[in-house]
Short mmCIF file of C-alpha atoms in Angstrom, two decimals:
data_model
loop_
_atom_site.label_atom_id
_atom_site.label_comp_id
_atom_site.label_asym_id
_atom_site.label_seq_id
_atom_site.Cartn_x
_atom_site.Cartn_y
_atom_site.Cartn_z
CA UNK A 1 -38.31 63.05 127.79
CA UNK A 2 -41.15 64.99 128.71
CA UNK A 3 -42.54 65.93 131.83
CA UNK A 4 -39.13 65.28 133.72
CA UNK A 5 -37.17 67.65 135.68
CA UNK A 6 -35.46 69.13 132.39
CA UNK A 7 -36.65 72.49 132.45
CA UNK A 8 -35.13 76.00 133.31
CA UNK A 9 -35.48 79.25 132.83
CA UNK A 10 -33.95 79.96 128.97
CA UNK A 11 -34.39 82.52 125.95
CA UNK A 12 -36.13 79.36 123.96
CA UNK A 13 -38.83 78.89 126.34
CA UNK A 14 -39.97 82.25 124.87
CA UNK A 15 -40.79 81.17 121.41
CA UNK A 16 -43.62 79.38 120.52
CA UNK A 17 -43.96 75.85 120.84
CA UNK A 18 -45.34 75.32 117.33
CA UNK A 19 -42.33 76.94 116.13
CA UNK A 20 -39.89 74.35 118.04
CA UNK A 21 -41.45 71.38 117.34
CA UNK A 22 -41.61 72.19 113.64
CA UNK A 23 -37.79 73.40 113.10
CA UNK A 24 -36.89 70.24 115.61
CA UNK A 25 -38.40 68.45 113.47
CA UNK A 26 -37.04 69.74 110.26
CA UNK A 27 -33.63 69.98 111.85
CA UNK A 28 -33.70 66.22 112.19
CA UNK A 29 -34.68 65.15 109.10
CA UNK A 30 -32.14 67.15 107.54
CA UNK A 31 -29.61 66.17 110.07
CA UNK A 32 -30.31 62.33 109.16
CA UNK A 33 -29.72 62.71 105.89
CA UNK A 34 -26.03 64.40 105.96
CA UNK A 35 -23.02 62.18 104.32
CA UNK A 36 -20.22 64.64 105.00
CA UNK A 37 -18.52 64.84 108.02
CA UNK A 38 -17.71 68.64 107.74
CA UNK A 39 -21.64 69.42 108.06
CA UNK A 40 -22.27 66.75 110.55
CA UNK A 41 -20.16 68.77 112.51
CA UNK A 42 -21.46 71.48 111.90
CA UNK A 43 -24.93 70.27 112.73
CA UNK A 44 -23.17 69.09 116.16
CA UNK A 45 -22.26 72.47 116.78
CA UNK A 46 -25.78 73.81 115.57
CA UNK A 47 -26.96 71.42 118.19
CA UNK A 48 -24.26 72.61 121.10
CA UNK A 49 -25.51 75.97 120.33
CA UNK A 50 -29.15 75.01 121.02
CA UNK A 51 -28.73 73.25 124.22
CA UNK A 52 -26.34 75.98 125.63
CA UNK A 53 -29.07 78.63 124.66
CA UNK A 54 -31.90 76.05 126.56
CA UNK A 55 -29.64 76.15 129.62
CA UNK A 56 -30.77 72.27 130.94
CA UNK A 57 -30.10 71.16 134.07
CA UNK A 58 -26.72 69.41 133.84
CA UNK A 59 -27.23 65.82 135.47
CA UNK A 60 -30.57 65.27 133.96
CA UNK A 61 -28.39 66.53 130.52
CA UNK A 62 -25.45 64.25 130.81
CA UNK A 63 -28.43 60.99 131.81
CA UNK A 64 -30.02 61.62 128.46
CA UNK A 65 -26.72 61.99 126.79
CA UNK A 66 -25.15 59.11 128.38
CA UNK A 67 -28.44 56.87 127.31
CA UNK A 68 -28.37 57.64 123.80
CA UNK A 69 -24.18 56.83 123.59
CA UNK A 70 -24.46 53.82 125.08
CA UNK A 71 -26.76 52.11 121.95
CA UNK A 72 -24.27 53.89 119.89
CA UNK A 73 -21.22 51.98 121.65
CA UNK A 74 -22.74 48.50 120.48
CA UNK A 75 -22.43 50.09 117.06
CA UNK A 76 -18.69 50.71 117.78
CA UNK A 77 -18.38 47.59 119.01
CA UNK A 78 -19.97 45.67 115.67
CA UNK A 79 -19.84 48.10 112.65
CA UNK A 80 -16.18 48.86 111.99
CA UNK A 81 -15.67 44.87 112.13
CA UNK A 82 -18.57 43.58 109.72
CA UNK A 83 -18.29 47.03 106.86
CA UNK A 84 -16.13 45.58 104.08
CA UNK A 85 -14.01 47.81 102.39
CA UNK A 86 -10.26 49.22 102.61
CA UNK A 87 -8.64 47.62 106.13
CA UNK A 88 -7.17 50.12 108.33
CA UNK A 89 -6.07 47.80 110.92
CA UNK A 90 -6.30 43.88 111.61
CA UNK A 91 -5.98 41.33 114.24
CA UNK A 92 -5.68 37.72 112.94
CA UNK A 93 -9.17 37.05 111.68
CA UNK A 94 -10.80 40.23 112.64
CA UNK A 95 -10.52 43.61 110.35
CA UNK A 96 -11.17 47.30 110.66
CA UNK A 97 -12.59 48.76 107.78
CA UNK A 98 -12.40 52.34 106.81
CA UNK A 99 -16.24 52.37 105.87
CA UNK A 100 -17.00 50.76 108.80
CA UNK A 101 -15.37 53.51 110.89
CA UNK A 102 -16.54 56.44 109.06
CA UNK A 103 -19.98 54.89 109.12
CA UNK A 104 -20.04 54.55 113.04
CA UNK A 105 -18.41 58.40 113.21
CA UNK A 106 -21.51 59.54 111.00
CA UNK A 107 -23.81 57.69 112.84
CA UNK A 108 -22.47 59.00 116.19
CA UNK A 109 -22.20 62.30 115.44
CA UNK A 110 -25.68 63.21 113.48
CA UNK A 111 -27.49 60.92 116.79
CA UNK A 112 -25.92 63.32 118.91
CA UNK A 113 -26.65 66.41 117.14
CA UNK A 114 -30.50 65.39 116.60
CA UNK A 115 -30.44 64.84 120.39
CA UNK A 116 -28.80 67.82 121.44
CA UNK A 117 -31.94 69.90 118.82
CA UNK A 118 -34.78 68.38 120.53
CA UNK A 119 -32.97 68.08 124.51
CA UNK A 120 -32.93 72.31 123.66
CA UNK A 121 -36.35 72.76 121.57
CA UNK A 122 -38.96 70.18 122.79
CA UNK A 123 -37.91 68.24 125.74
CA UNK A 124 -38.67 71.57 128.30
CA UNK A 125 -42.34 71.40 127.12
CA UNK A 126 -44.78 68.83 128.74
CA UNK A 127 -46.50 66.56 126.80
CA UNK A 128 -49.67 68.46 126.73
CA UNK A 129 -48.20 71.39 125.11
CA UNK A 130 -46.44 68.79 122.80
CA UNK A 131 -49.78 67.31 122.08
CA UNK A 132 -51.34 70.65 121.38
CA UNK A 133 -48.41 72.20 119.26
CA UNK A 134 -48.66 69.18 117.25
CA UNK A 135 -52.79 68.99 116.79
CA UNK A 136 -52.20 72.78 115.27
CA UNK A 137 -49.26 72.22 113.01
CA UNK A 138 -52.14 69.90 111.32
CA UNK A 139 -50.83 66.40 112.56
CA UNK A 140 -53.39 63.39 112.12
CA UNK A 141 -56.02 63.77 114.52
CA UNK A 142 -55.05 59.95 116.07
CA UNK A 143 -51.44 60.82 116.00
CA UNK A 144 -52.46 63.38 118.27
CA UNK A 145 -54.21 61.60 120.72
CA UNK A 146 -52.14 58.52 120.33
CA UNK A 147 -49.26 60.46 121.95
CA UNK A 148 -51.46 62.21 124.48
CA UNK A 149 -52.62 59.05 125.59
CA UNK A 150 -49.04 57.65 125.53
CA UNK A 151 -47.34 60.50 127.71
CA UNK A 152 -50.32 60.62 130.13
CA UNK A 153 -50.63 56.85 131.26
CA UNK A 154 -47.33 55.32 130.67
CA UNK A 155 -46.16 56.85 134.23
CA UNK A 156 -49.68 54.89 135.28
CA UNK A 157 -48.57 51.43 133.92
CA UNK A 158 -44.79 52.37 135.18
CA UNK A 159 -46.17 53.00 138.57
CA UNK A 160 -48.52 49.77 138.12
CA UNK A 161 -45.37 47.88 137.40
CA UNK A 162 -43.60 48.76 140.19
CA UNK A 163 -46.21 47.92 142.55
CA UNK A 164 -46.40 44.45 141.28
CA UNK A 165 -43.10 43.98 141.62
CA UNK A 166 -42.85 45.03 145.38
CA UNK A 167 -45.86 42.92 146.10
CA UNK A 168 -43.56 40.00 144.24
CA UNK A 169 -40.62 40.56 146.13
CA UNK A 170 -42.54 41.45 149.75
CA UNK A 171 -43.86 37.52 148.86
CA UNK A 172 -39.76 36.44 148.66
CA UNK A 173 -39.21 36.70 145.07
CA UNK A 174 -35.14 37.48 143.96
CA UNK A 175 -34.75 37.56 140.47
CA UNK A 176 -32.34 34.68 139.00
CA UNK A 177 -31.38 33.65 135.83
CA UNK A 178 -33.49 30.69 135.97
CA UNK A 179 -36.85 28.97 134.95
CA UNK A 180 -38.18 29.99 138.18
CA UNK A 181 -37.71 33.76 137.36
CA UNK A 182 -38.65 33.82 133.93
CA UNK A 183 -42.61 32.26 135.16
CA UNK A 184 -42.52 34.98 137.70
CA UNK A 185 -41.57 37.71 135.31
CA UNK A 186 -44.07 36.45 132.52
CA UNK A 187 -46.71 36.48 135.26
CA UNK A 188 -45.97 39.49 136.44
CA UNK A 189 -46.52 40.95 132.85
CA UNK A 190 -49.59 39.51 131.72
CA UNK A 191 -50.81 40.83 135.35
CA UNK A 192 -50.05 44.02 134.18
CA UNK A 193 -51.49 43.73 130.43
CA UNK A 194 -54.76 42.69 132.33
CA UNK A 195 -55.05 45.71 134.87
CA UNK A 196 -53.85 48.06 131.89
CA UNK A 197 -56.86 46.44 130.27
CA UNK A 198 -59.75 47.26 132.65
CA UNK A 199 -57.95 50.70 133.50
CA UNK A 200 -58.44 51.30 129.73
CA UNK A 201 -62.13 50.73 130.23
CA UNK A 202 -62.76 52.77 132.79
CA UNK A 203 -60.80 55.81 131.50
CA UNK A 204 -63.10 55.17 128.66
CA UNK A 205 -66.43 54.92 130.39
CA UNK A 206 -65.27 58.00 132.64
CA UNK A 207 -64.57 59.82 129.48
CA UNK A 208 -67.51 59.56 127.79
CA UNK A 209 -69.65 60.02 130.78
CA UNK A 210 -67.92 63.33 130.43
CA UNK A 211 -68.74 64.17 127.22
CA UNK A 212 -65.38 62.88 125.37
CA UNK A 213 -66.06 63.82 121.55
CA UNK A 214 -62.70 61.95 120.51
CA UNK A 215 -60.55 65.31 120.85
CA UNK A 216 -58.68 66.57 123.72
CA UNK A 217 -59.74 70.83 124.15
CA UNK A 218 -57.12 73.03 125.45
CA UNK A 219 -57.50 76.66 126.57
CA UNK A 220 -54.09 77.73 125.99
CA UNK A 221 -53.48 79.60 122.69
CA UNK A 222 -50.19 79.98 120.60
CA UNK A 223 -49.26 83.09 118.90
CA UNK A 224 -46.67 84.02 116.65
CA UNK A 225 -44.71 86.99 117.19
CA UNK A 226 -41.61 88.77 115.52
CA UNK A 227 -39.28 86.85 117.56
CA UNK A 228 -41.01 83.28 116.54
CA UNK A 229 -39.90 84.92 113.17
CA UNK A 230 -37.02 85.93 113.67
CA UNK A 231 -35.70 82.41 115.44
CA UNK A 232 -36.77 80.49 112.76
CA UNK A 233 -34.98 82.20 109.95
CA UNK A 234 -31.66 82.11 111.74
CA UNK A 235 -32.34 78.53 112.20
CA UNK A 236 -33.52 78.04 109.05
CA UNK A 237 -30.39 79.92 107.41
CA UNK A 238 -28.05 77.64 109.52
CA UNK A 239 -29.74 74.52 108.27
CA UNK A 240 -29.11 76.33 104.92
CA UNK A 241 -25.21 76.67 105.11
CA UNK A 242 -25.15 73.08 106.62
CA UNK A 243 -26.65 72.09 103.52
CA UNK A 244 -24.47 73.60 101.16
CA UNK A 245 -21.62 72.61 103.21
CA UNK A 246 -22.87 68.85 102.41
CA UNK A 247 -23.06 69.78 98.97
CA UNK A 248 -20.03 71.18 97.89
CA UNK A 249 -18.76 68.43 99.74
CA UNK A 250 -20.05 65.68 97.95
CA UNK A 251 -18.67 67.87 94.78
CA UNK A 252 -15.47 67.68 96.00
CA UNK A 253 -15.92 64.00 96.25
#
């Protein structure tokens, strides 16, 4: 997600990043835990909202989009056929449930909308800035540099895995679906555990050479302003009527 080609010019880029991350956040959890279809909709469309105010690039958009649906097509696909409960349709042996397809709706819709919240809030910040936002909303201090770690070398080992695998294939190897292959493969990975292994050691000794106190410094500094404010309570008072909306509903049930 981060550090990609997802970011343009937008209204959100304005407010500050510790004020994103924390409503994505909160937006999520509270988006997880909806039952009613009404508000899941409505968090859909809180989402929408978001991601037309970010302004994203539209292929990278519809990539990320298109990722995320396609786990939640196996769930079609297995769901609606293994949820007991009332049948709405049936083929010889096999049975659609009515739990089993409201459960996959649910499950489809709140994905997206918790998508569509951090595509518009957090994915146009690099990881950095992530890292940062995070280390002054009073995250753990190794969460912190966990995911700094994480976002800065995983393009490494990505780009060390891709050079192992041209050297494989400049040496005549095809990939098959045989025993051949699956030696090759395992090879290749334990190769790459071992050079991620002594990279590790010398980003270490080069760090502390350097002075590396266990904390990553940054000179950029975050500060709050009326508008930060004034974002966060119109978020917050959607979240709000989303909530009631799953309330009342559930009195209704």
């Amino acid at each position: 997600m981060f550090d990609q080609p997802f970011v343009r010019p937008s209204p959100l880029q304005a407010i500050d990043p510790r004020v994103r991350l924390a409503l994505a956040a909160l937006t999520a959890v509270c988006l997880a835990l909806l039952q009613n279809l009404t508000a899941c909709w409505l968090g859909l469309a809180l989402g929408a909202a978001l991601l037309a105010a970010a302004r994203p690039p539209l292929l990278p958009l519809l990539r990320r989009l298109a990722t995320v649906n396609l786990f939640i097509l196996f769930l079609w696909c297995v769901t609606p056929w293994t949820t007991p409960g009332t049948v709405l349709a049936q083929w010889g042996i096999f049975a659609v449930s009515v739990e089993g397809v409201r459960l996959s709706l649910l499950v489809s819709i709140k994905s997206n909308a918790i998508v569509c919240v951090f595509l518009a809030l957090v994915a146009n910040m690099d990881s950095p800035t992530v890292g940062h936002a995070m280390e002054r909303l009073r995250c753990p201090r190794k969460l912190v540099f966990l995911f700094l770690f994480t976002g800065r070398y995983v393009h490494v080992l990505a780009t060390e895995w891709q050079t192992l695998n041209v050297a494989a294939r400049l040496r005549g190897f095809t990939p098959r679906t045989n025993l051949h292959t699956y030696r090759t493969l395992a090879s290749l990975l334990g190769l790459l555990l071992v050079r991620s292994y002594e990279r590790s050691l010398r980003v270490r000794e080069a760090m502390l050479l350097r002075g590396f106190e266990g904390r990553f410094r940054s000179v950029a500094v975050f500060r709050a302003r009326p508008v930060d404010a004034l974002f966060a309570l119109g978020l917050l008072l959607c979240l709000a009527g989303i909530v009631w909306t799953e309330y009342e509903g559930g009195l209704h049930v």
